[in-house]
Structure formats: structure tokens, C-alpha cells
Amino acid sequence: MPKFSKRAKSIKIEKKAKMLFQSLKGMHDILPADQLWWDKVKKISQDIADFYNFSRIDTPILESAEIFEKSTGSATDIVEKQMYYIKSKGKDRLALRPEGTAGIVRAYFEHGLSRLSQPLKLYYFGPFFRYESPQAGRYRQFYQVGFEILGGENDPVYDAQIILAGYRLIEELKIKNLTVEINSLGCKNCRLIYRRKLQDYYRKLSVKICKDCRRRLSLNPLRLLDCKNENCQAIKTKAPIMLDNLCSACRNHFRLVLEYLDELNLSYILNPYLVRGLDYYNRTVFEFTAEKLKFSLGGGGRYDDLGEMLGAKKGSLPAIGNSLGVERLIEAMKERGIDVVPKSKTKVFLIQIGQPAKKRAFCLIEEFRKSGVKVLESLGRESLNSQLRIADKEGAAIALILGQREVFEDSIIIRDMKSGAQETVPLAKVVEEVRKRIR
Ligand code: AMP
């Protein structure tokens, strides 16, 4: 979870001491102190989407569980171990979405989005759920921003553009020393031959690999390359790799993706062991990592067969996408000391003393709103001193003081908080006067 500010920490401790309940393990509140970071990631995501012409899509958080079983893969960790299943009263088997792509492909066919001009470029930003062991950078509810290019041709230029969109997003957040790890998983045909070679290699060593890998050997052999166990890591180094086994169409496709990245001067590392945890990927897969980070910031790949997995016509939806973990982006920004606090604007604080002044102040705020001037207040307080203290704490440069006398005289006091100098002006002119001073 992104680190809490000191104040937020103290609020959390207080809450623990007093309250019966806490947020669920692996799930977190996004407190006011952290909202600036979230706003920044949302804003940059929106800017990137606008520039590269991706339109926003929001799909429901709950989907039929089968969508993920059929696409993400029933033998993947995500579906086997991490999916939150929910049974509705009508006994439908539902799941809290563990990822975004399957729901988007469902929406694409459900709403006939293939009738729009293709390829269709979509992006999303929202919460996802996986029952994982919580640790730094790994939560049970986390947010992703993702970009997808669906339909049209399976042109390698789109692979490069999806990688570019993710890369630019991270770059715009000022996270430096970024690396793209990239691999190709080939197509159904060449992967089948490669899977057999991989199984042959591992079968001979089956007594030496871990229990999980022995299961993977028949169920999901590509995931053998992903194992973190020390023995398995050593065995992996001599395993056959997909890049040596691509058919000529897949090899050409991958070569072109790399050529586009070269054109952009975008640095990448070929990682023949990168397989990613979802079954629907084919051909290009990639991950974004940054120096000193223990986790990847995002990743993605091509998923030309996902449409078919969900019941569409074979080959009807070439597509590629990426997704980036928002908490991880924020964590990386904080670790690198990247500041998101906007340049401070001159703050104006409105003080009222007495009931008639409070009523007048309540309406005066609306006059400021119409002119686009933000005004801070503490309408629940009565005394001048307590309101001045708050104005000071908030860092207000100007305080407006409205007491009984001022209401009676249709005037208001403008106080320069730094020098303490005060001037009384007609109430009808205060908005204009404040605008002049904050300009
Ligand atoms: P995936 O959907 O597994 O391809 O993950 C894409 C990105 O989402 C990862 O690189 C992370 O940045 C983020 N992510 C995935 N799972 C989690 C999680 N459990 N907690 C936090 N971020 C996650």
C-alpha cells in the first residue's frame, strides 16, 4: 500500500484503538492525504489516452465467473487460487473481476463495438480483486489503468503502440530508469510444438523440480519458466526457449515489433522466460520494470484468441493490451521523491462572527464560486480568534472578516494575514477586490 503520511498514520492508529472494525486484509482506504497522488496518475492516464486516441470504458466489477475461467484460464493462479467468487441469490456464479481485459472483450461483442471504426482503442481505470498474500506492492484490492487496441489487423505496430502508451505513462509520472522486458509466446501452432519440447525437457528432471512445477508440467507447462523456487530457477536456464521455436509468421511479427521499438529508441530487454500469468496471451508479451523496484509496474500482451475463448468466431478479434498497477506507480513515485503537490494558489479564508454574519457569509461563498474564486471557511465556529487560527493553519494569505457591524454596514474587512494590515471595503465589491489581490 502507498505509504501513509504521518498524519494519516496517526489517524489509523487511533482508529485501531477505538473501533471494532478495520479494513479487510490486503484492502486499503485512500485517505485525503494520498488523493493528490491518485489525481496525478488519473490525470496523466487521461492525457495519454487523449493523445493516442483511447476512449474510456467502464465495465462492472462483478462478472460471470465463467468469463475469467474461460479466458484467464482455469489452471492459472488467478482463477485457481485468487478469484473472489460470489453466489447471488439466484445462484449465479459470479466473480469480482481479477483483471480488465476479459470484461472489455465481453462488452465489445455484447454492444456490437465491431461496427465502430476499427481498431477500437479503449482505456480503463478501476479496482480489481485477487485473493493474494498481501505484501509490499501486492494487495487484494488494487487499481489498474489499462489500454487496449481491439479489432482491425494484428499489425505489430499496435503492439508497439500499446507498449509505448504504457511507457509514456510511466515516463510522464517521472519514474526514471524504466525497462521493457519483452518476449513472444508464438501462436497456437508453434506454441504447441514448443510446449511438447518443454515438457520433454522437464519430464527428465521431474524429481528435481518443486511440487507446484510437477503439477504445472501437465497443466500449464509455460508457467514452469515463471517459478521462483531456487532449484527450478537453475533448471530453467537450460530449458528450450520459445524465441528459438517461433514459426516464421510469429518470428516476423516479433521482429517488426522490435523494429518499431528501435525506431522510437525505446530500450527493451529480451526475456525468454517472460510468460505472464494469464492464459489468453499469444505472440508479444511484455512487462515494465524500473530500477530498484522489486515488482513490475505493469505488463500486457497480445490476445488474438480471447474473443474465440468467449464464444466469438475464430480469428475475429486480433487485440493487444496493457495494464499498470496504480498503487505500484504511486509507490515508485514516492520512493523516488517525486512531488505531486500543485503550485500553491493564494488562499482566501472567510471568517464570520454572529448569526446574521454567518447567513450572509453562507451566501457570499456562492458569489465567489460564480467568479471561480475558491474560499475556505469554518462556518461551524463562532469566535474570531479560533477562525483566525484555522486560517493561519490552512496557509491563507487573505482573511475576510464579516461581523455584526460589517453586515449592518454592508461592508467586509480584508486582512492581509502576513502583515496583519486590514482594509474595509463595500460587500458588493469584495469579490472583485479579492480577485485583484490574488491575480
Ligand atoms: P496483471 O493483470 O497480472 O498482468 O498485472 C498488471 C499489473 O497490475 C502488475 O504489473 C501490477 O502493477 C498490478 N498488479 C497485479 N496484481 C496486483 C496486486 N495483487 N496488487 C497490486 N498490484 C497488482
Coordinates of C-alpha atoms and ligand atoms in Angstrom, one line a residue:
M1 CA 0.0 0.0 0.0
P2 CA 1.3 3.5 -0.7
K3 CA 3.0 4.9 2.4
F4 CA 0.8 6.9 4.6
S5 CA 1.7 10.4 5.6
K6 CA 2.4 10.9 9.4
R7 CA -1.0 12.4 10.0
A8 CA -2.7 9.6 8.1
K9 CA -0.7 7.1 10.2
S10 CA -1.8 8.6 13.4
I11 CA -5.4 8.6 12.3
K12 CA -5.1 4.9 11.5
I13 CA -3.6 4.0 14.9
E14 CA -6.3 6.0 16.7
K15 CA -8.9 4.1 14.7
K16 CA -7.4 0.8 15.6
A17 CA -7.5 1.6 19.3
K18 CA -11.1 2.8 19.3
M19 CA -13.0 0.9 16.6
L20 CA -14.3 -2.6 16.4
F21 CA -13.6 -2.9 12.7
Q22 CA -10.6 -2.4 10.3
S23 CA -10.4 -2.6 6.6
L24 CA -10.0 -6.1 5.2
K25 CA -6.6 -7.6 4.9
G26 CA -5.0 -6.5 1.6
M27 CA -7.6 -3.8 1.1
H28 CA -7.0 -0.1 1.8
D29 CA -8.6 3.2 2.2
I30 CA -7.3 6.0 0.1
L31 CA -7.1 8.8 2.6
P32 CA -7.3 12.6 1.7
A33 CA -3.5 12.9 2.1
D34 CA -3.0 10.4 -0.7
Q35 CA -5.6 11.8 -3.1
L36 CA -3.1 14.1 -4.8
W37 CA -1.1 11.1 -6.0
W38 CA -4.2 9.3 -7.3
D39 CA -5.3 12.5 -9.1
K40 CA -1.9 12.7 -10.7
V41 CA -2.0 9.2 -12.0
K42 CA -5.6 9.6 -13.2
K43 CA -4.8 12.9 -14.9
I44 CA -1.7 11.5 -16.7
S45 CA -3.6 8.4 -17.8
Q46 CA -6.3 10.6 -19.2
D47 CA -3.8 12.8 -21.1
I48 CA -2.1 9.7 -22.6
A49 CA -5.4 8.2 -23.6
D50 CA -6.5 11.6 -25.2
F51 CA -3.2 11.9 -27.1
Y52 CA -3.2 8.4 -28.5
N53 CA -7.0 8.4 -29.1
F54 CA -8.1 5.8 -26.5
S55 CA -11.8 6.2 -25.3
R56 CA -12.7 5.4 -21.8
I57 CA -14.7 2.3 -21.0
D58 CA -16.0 1.2 -17.6
T59 CA -17.3 -2.4 -17.1
P60 CA -18.9 -3.8 -14.0
I61 CA -16.8 -5.0 -11.1
L62 CA -18.9 -8.2 -10.9
E63 CA -19.0 -10.5 -13.9
S64 CA -20.0 -14.1 -14.5
A65 CA -17.1 -16.2 -13.1
E66 CA -17.1 -18.3 -16.3
I67 CA -15.8 -15.3 -18.3
F68 CA -12.5 -15.5 -16.3
E69 CA -12.4 -19.2 -16.2
K70 CA -12.6 -19.4 -19.9
S71 CA -10.2 -16.6 -20.7
T72 CA -7.7 -16.1 -17.9
G73 CA -7.5 -19.9 -17.7
S74 CA -8.8 -22.3 -15.1
A75 CA -5.3 -23.6 -14.4
T76 CA -3.8 -20.2 -13.7
D77 CA -3.1 -18.9 -10.2
I78 CA -5.5 -16.1 -10.7
V79 CA -8.5 -18.3 -11.3
E80 CA -7.4 -21.3 -9.2
K81 CA -6.3 -19.5 -6.1
Q82 CA -7.1 -15.8 -6.2
M83 CA -10.5 -15.2 -7.6
Y84 CA -13.3 -13.9 -5.2
Y85 CA -16.3 -16.0 -6.0
I86 CA -19.8 -14.7 -5.1
K87 CA -23.0 -16.7 -5.3
S88 CA -26.0 -14.5 -6.0
K89 CA -29.5 -15.2 -4.5
G90 CA -30.4 -16.6 -7.9
K91 CA -27.4 -18.9 -7.6
D92 CA -25.5 -17.3 -10.4
R93 CA -21.7 -18.0 -10.1
L94 CA -20.2 -14.5 -10.1
A95 CA -16.7 -13.2 -9.6
L96 CA -15.1 -9.9 -8.5
R97 CA -13.1 -9.1 -11.6
P98 CA -9.4 -10.1 -11.2
E99 CA -8.4 -8.2 -14.4
G100 CA -9.9 -5.9 -17.0
T101 CA -9.4 -7.4 -20.5
A102 CA -12.0 -10.2 -20.4
G103 CA -14.8 -7.9 -19.4
I104 CA -13.9 -5.5 -22.1
V105 CA -13.9 -8.2 -24.8
R106 CA -17.3 -9.3 -23.4
A107 CA -18.6 -5.7 -23.7
Y108 CA -17.1 -5.4 -27.2
F109 CA -19.2 -8.2 -28.6
E110 CA -22.3 -7.5 -26.4
H111 CA -22.6 -4.0 -27.7
G112 CA -21.5 -4.6 -31.3
L113 CA -18.5 -2.4 -30.9
S114 CA -17.0 -4.1 -34.0
R115 CA -19.4 -1.9 -36.0
L116 CA -17.3 1.2 -35.0
S117 CA -14.2 2.1 -36.9
Q118 CA -11.5 -0.5 -36.2
P119 CA -9.2 -0.9 -34.4
L120 CA -11.0 0.3 -31.4
K121 CA -8.8 1.9 -28.8
L122 CA -10.2 1.7 -25.2
Y123 CA -8.8 2.5 -21.8
Y124 CA -10.0 1.9 -18.2
F125 CA -9.1 2.9 -14.7
G126 CA -10.6 1.0 -11.7
P127 CA -10.4 -1.6 -8.9
F128 CA -9.6 -5.3 -9.3
F129 CA -9.6 -8.1 -6.8
R130 CA -7.2 -11.0 -6.2
Y131 CA -7.0 -13.1 -3.1
E132 CA -3.2 -12.9 -2.7
S133 CA -0.9 -12.9 0.3
P134 CA -0.6 -9.2 0.9
Q135 CA 2.9 -7.8 0.9
A136 CA 4.6 -4.6 -0.5
G137 CA 3.1 -3.9 -3.9
R138 CA 0.7 -6.9 -3.7
Y139 CA -2.9 -6.3 -2.4
R140 CA -6.2 -8.0 -2.6
Q141 CA -7.9 -4.9 -3.9
F142 CA -5.8 -2.9 -6.3
Y143 CA -6.3 -0.4 -9.1
Q144 CA -5.2 -0.8 -12.7
V145 CA -5.1 1.6 -15.6
G146 CA -5.1 -0.3 -18.9
F147 CA -5.1 0.4 -22.6
E148 CA -6.5 -2.0 -25.2
I149 CA -6.5 -2.0 -29.0
L150 CA -9.2 -4.3 -30.4
G151 CA -10.1 -5.3 -33.9
G152 CA -8.6 -4.4 -37.2
E153 CA -5.4 -6.2 -38.1
N154 CA -3.0 -7.9 -35.8
D155 CA -0.4 -5.4 -37.1
P156 CA 2.8 -5.3 -35.0
V157 CA 2.6 -1.5 -35.0
Y158 CA -0.2 -1.8 -32.5
D159 CA 1.9 -4.0 -30.2
A160 CA 4.5 -1.2 -30.3
Q161 CA 1.8 1.5 -29.7
I162 CA 0.4 -0.3 -26.6
I163 CA 3.9 -0.7 -25.2
L164 CA 4.5 3.0 -26.0
A165 CA 1.3 4.2 -24.2
G166 CA 2.3 2.3 -21.0
Y167 CA 5.9 3.5 -21.3
R168 CA 4.9 7.1 -21.8
L169 CA 2.5 7.0 -18.9
I170 CA 5.3 5.8 -16.5
E171 CA 7.7 8.3 -18.0
E172 CA 5.2 11.2 -17.6
L173 CA 4.9 10.3 -13.9
K174 CA 8.7 11.0 -13.8
I175 CA 9.6 7.4 -12.9
K176 CA 13.0 7.1 -14.5
N177 CA 15.3 4.2 -15.5
L178 CA 12.5 2.2 -17.0
T179 CA 12.9 -1.1 -18.7
V180 CA 10.6 -3.0 -21.0
E181 CA 11.1 -6.8 -20.8
I182 CA 9.7 -8.5 -23.9
N183 CA 9.1 -11.9 -25.2
S184 CA 7.0 -13.7 -27.8
L185 CA 4.8 -16.7 -26.9
G186 CA 4.1 -17.5 -30.5
C187 CA 0.8 -18.7 -31.9
K188 CA -1.3 -21.8 -31.1
N189 CA 0.7 -23.8 -33.6
C190 CA 4.2 -23.1 -32.7
R191 CA 3.5 -22.9 -29.0
L192 CA 2.1 -26.4 -29.1
I193 CA 5.3 -27.8 -30.5
Y194 CA 7.3 -25.7 -28.0
R195 CA 5.2 -26.9 -25.1
R196 CA 6.0 -30.5 -26.0
K197 CA 9.7 -29.7 -26.1
L198 CA 9.5 -28.0 -22.8
Q199 CA 7.6 -30.9 -21.3
D200 CA 10.2 -33.4 -22.6
Y201 CA 13.0 -31.4 -21.0
Y202 CA 11.2 -31.1 -17.7
R203 CA 10.0 -34.7 -17.5
K204 CA 13.5 -35.9 -17.4
L205 CA 14.1 -33.6 -14.4
S206 CA 10.8 -34.1 -12.7
V207 CA 12.3 -35.4 -9.4
K208 CA 14.3 -32.2 -9.1
I209 CA 11.6 -29.6 -9.6
C210 CA 9.2 -28.4 -6.9
K211 CA 5.7 -29.8 -6.2
D212 CA 4.0 -26.9 -8.0
C213 CA 6.1 -27.3 -11.1
R214 CA 5.3 -31.0 -11.2
R215 CA 1.6 -30.0 -11.4
R216 CA 2.4 -27.3 -14.0
L217 CA 4.2 -29.9 -16.1
S218 CA 1.0 -31.3 -17.4
L219 CA -1.5 -28.5 -16.7
N220 CA 0.4 -25.3 -17.7
P221 CA 4.0 -26.1 -18.8
L222 CA 4.8 -22.5 -19.8
R223 CA 4.4 -21.5 -16.2
L224 CA 7.4 -23.7 -15.4
L225 CA 9.6 -20.8 -16.6
D226 CA 8.0 -18.5 -14.1
C227 CA 8.8 -20.5 -10.9
K228 CA 10.6 -18.6 -8.2
N229 CA 11.9 -21.8 -6.5
E230 CA 15.8 -21.8 -6.4
N231 CA 16.2 -25.3 -7.8
C232 CA 13.6 -24.7 -10.5
Q233 CA 15.4 -21.4 -11.5
A234 CA 18.6 -23.2 -12.1
I235 CA 16.9 -25.9 -14.1
K236 CA 15.2 -23.2 -16.2
T237 CA 18.5 -21.9 -17.6
K238 CA 19.0 -24.9 -19.8
A239 CA 15.3 -25.2 -20.9
P240 CA 14.4 -24.7 -24.5
I241 CA 13.1 -21.1 -25.2
M242 CA 10.1 -20.0 -27.2
L243 CA 12.1 -17.5 -29.3
D244 CA 14.1 -20.4 -30.8
N245 CA 10.8 -22.1 -31.7
L246 CA 8.7 -19.4 -33.3
C247 CA 7.1 -20.2 -36.6
S248 CA 8.1 -17.9 -39.4
A249 CA 4.9 -15.7 -39.2
C250 CA 5.4 -15.2 -35.5
R251 CA 9.1 -14.6 -35.9
N252 CA 8.4 -11.9 -38.5
H253 CA 5.7 -10.4 -36.3
F254 CA 8.0 -10.2 -33.3
R255 CA 10.9 -8.8 -35.4
L256 CA 8.7 -5.9 -36.6
V257 CA 7.5 -5.1 -33.0
L258 CA 11.2 -4.8 -32.0
E259 CA 11.9 -2.7 -35.1
Y260 CA 9.1 -0.3 -34.2
L261 CA 10.5 0.0 -30.6
D262 CA 14.0 0.6 -32.1
E263 CA 12.6 3.4 -34.3
L264 CA 11.3 5.0 -31.1
N265 CA 14.6 4.5 -29.3
L266 CA 12.7 2.7 -26.6
S267 CA 15.0 0.4 -24.8
Y268 CA 14.0 -3.2 -24.1
I269 CA 15.4 -6.4 -22.9
L270 CA 14.5 -9.8 -24.5
N271 CA 13.4 -12.0 -21.6
P272 CA 12.8 -15.5 -22.9
Y273 CA 11.3 -16.6 -19.6
L274 CA 8.6 -14.0 -19.5
V275 CA 5.3 -15.8 -19.8
R276 CA 2.8 -13.8 -17.7
G277 CA 0.1 -15.3 -15.5
L278 CA -2.8 -15.3 -17.9
D279 CA -3.6 -18.0 -20.4
Y280 CA -5.1 -15.8 -23.2
Y281 CA -1.8 -14.2 -24.3
N282 CA -0.2 -15.1 -27.7
R283 CA 2.8 -13.6 -29.5
T284 CA 4.1 -10.4 -27.9
V285 CA 4.1 -10.2 -24.1
F286 CA 5.9 -7.5 -22.1
E287 CA 6.4 -6.1 -18.6
F288 CA 7.5 -2.7 -17.4
T289 CA 10.1 -2.6 -14.6
A290 CA 12.1 0.2 -13.1
E291 CA 15.5 0.3 -11.4
K292 CA 15.4 -0.8 -7.7
L293 CA 11.8 -1.8 -7.8
K294 CA 11.1 -5.3 -6.5
F295 CA 7.9 -5.6 -8.6
S296 CA 6.8 -4.9 -12.1
L297 CA 4.8 -1.7 -12.7
G298 CA 2.7 -3.2 -15.4
G299 CA 2.6 -5.5 -18.4
G300 CA 0.5 -6.9 -21.1
G301 CA 0.4 -8.7 -24.3
R302 CA -1.4 -9.7 -27.5
Y303 CA -4.6 -11.8 -27.0
D304 CA -5.9 -12.7 -30.5
D305 CA -7.7 -15.8 -29.3
L306 CA -9.6 -14.3 -26.3
G307 CA -12.6 -13.5 -28.5
E308 CA -12.9 -17.1 -29.6
M309 CA -12.4 -18.3 -25.9
L310 CA -15.6 -16.2 -25.1
G311 CA -17.6 -17.7 -28.0
A312 CA -16.8 -15.3 -30.9
K313 CA -15.8 -16.5 -34.4
K314 CA -12.3 -17.8 -34.7
G315 CA -9.8 -15.1 -35.5
S316 CA -12.5 -12.4 -35.3
L317 CA -10.7 -10.2 -32.8
P318 CA -7.0 -9.5 -33.0
A319 CA -6.2 -7.5 -29.9
I320 CA -3.4 -6.3 -27.7
G321 CA -3.4 -4.5 -24.3
N322 CA -1.5 -3.4 -21.3
S323 CA -2.4 -2.8 -17.6
L324 CA -0.4 -0.9 -14.9
G325 CA -0.8 -1.1 -11.2
V326 CA -1.8 2.3 -9.8
E327 CA -0.6 1.6 -6.2
R328 CA 2.7 0.4 -7.6
L329 CA 3.1 3.6 -9.7
I330 CA 2.4 5.7 -6.7
E331 CA 4.8 3.7 -4.5
A332 CA 7.5 4.1 -7.1
M333 CA 6.9 7.9 -7.3
K334 CA 7.0 8.2 -3.6
E335 CA 10.2 6.1 -3.3
R336 CA 11.8 8.4 -5.8
G337 CA 10.7 11.5 -4.0
I338 CA 8.6 12.7 -7.0
D339 CA 6.4 15.6 -5.8
V340 CA 2.8 16.0 -6.9
V341 CA 1.8 18.9 -4.7
P342 CA 0.4 21.6 -7.1
K343 CA 2.0 25.1 -7.0
S344 CA 0.1 26.7 -4.2
K345 CA -2.6 29.3 -5.1
T346 CA -3.3 32.3 -2.9
K347 CA -5.8 31.0 -0.3
V348 CA -8.7 33.1 0.9
F349 CA -10.4 32.4 4.2
L350 CA -13.9 33.8 5.1
I351 CA -14.5 34.5 8.8
Q352 CA -18.0 35.2 10.2
I353 CA -19.0 36.3 13.7
G354 CA -22.6 36.1 14.8
Q355 CA -25.7 34.6 13.3
P356 CA -26.6 37.3 10.7
A357 CA -22.9 37.3 9.5
K358 CA -23.0 33.5 9.2
K359 CA -26.1 33.7 7.0
R360 CA -24.5 36.5 4.8
A361 CA -21.2 34.5 4.6
F362 CA -23.0 31.4 3.6
C363 CA -24.4 33.2 0.5
L364 CA -21.2 35.2 -0.1
I365 CA -19.3 31.9 -0.7
E366 CA -21.7 31.3 -3.6
E367 CA -20.8 34.7 -5.2
F368 CA -17.2 33.7 -5.0
R369 CA -18.0 30.3 -6.6
K370 CA -19.7 32.1 -9.5
S371 CA -16.5 34.1 -10.1
G372 CA -14.3 31.0 -9.8
V373 CA -12.6 32.0 -6.6
K374 CA -12.2 29.3 -4.0
V375 CA -12.9 30.3 -0.4
L376 CA -12.1 28.4 2.7
E377 CA -14.3 28.7 5.8
S378 CA -15.1 27.2 9.1
L379 CA -18.8 28.1 9.3
G380 CA -19.4 26.0 12.4
R381 CA -17.1 28.1 14.6
E382 CA -18.1 31.3 16.4
S383 CA -15.0 33.2 17.7
L384 CA -12.8 35.4 15.6
N385 CA -9.6 34.0 17.2
S386 CA -10.4 30.4 16.6
Q387 CA -11.2 31.1 12.9
L388 CA -8.0 33.2 12.5
R389 CA -6.0 30.3 13.9
I390 CA -7.5 27.9 11.3
A391 CA -6.9 30.5 8.5
D392 CA -3.3 30.6 9.6
K393 CA -3.0 26.8 9.8
E394 CA -4.5 26.5 6.3
G395 CA -1.9 28.9 5.0
A396 CA -4.4 31.5 3.9
A397 CA -2.9 34.8 2.6
I398 CA -6.1 36.7 2.9
A399 CA -8.8 36.6 5.5
L400 CA -12.2 38.2 5.0
I401 CA -13.9 39.2 8.3
L402 CA -17.6 39.6 8.4
G403 CA -19.0 40.7 11.9
Q404 CA -22.3 42.2 13.1
R405 CA -21.2 45.7 12.3
E406 CA -20.0 44.9 8.8
V407 CA -23.3 43.1 8.0
F408 CA -25.2 46.2 9.3
E409 CA -22.9 48.5 7.1
D410 CA -22.9 46.2 4.1
S411 CA -19.1 46.0 4.3
I412 CA -16.4 43.5 4.9
I413 CA -12.8 43.6 6.3
I414 CA -10.0 42.3 4.1
R415 CA -7.0 41.3 6.2
D416 CA -3.5 40.5 4.9
M417 CA -2.6 37.5 7.0
K418 CA 1.1 38.1 6.8
S419 CA 1.3 41.8 7.7
G420 CA -1.9 42.0 9.7
A421 CA -3.0 45.1 7.7
Q422 CA -6.7 45.5 7.4
E423 CA -9.0 47.4 5.0
T424 CA -12.8 47.7 5.0
V425 CA -14.5 47.5 1.6
P426 CA -18.1 47.5 0.5
L427 CA -19.5 44.0 0.5
A428 CA -20.7 44.4 -3.1
K429 CA -17.1 44.9 -4.2
V430 CA -15.3 42.2 -2.2
V431 CA -15.3 39.6 -4.9
E432 CA -13.7 42.0 -7.4
E433 CA -11.2 43.2 -4.8
V434 CA -10.2 39.7 -3.8
R435 CA -9.8 38.7 -7.5
K436 CA -7.4 41.7 -8.0
R437 CA -5.3 40.7 -5.0
I438 CA -4.9 37.0 -5.9
R439 CA -4.1 37.6 -9.5
Ligands
AMP1 P1 -1.5 -8.5 -14.5 O1 -3.0 -8.1 -14.6 O2 -1.3 -9.6 -13.6 O3 -0.9 -8.5 -15.8 O4 -0.8 -7.2 -13.7 C1 -0.6 -6.0 -14.3 C2 -0.1 -5.1 -13.3 O5 -1.1 -4.9 -12.3 C3 1.1 -5.6 -12.5 O6 2.3 -5.3 -13.1 C4 1.0 -4.8 -11.2 O7 1.5 -3.5 -11.4 C5 -0.5 -4.7 -11.0 N1 -1.0 -5.8 -10.1 C6 -1.3 -7.0 -10.4 N2 -1.7 -7.7 -9.3 C7 -1.6 -6.9 -8.3 C8 -1.8 -6.9 -6.8 N3 -2.2 -8.1 -6.3 N4 -1.6 -5.8 -6.1 C9 -1.1 -4.7 -6.7 N5 -0.9 -4.5 -8.0 C10 -1.1 -5.6 -8.8

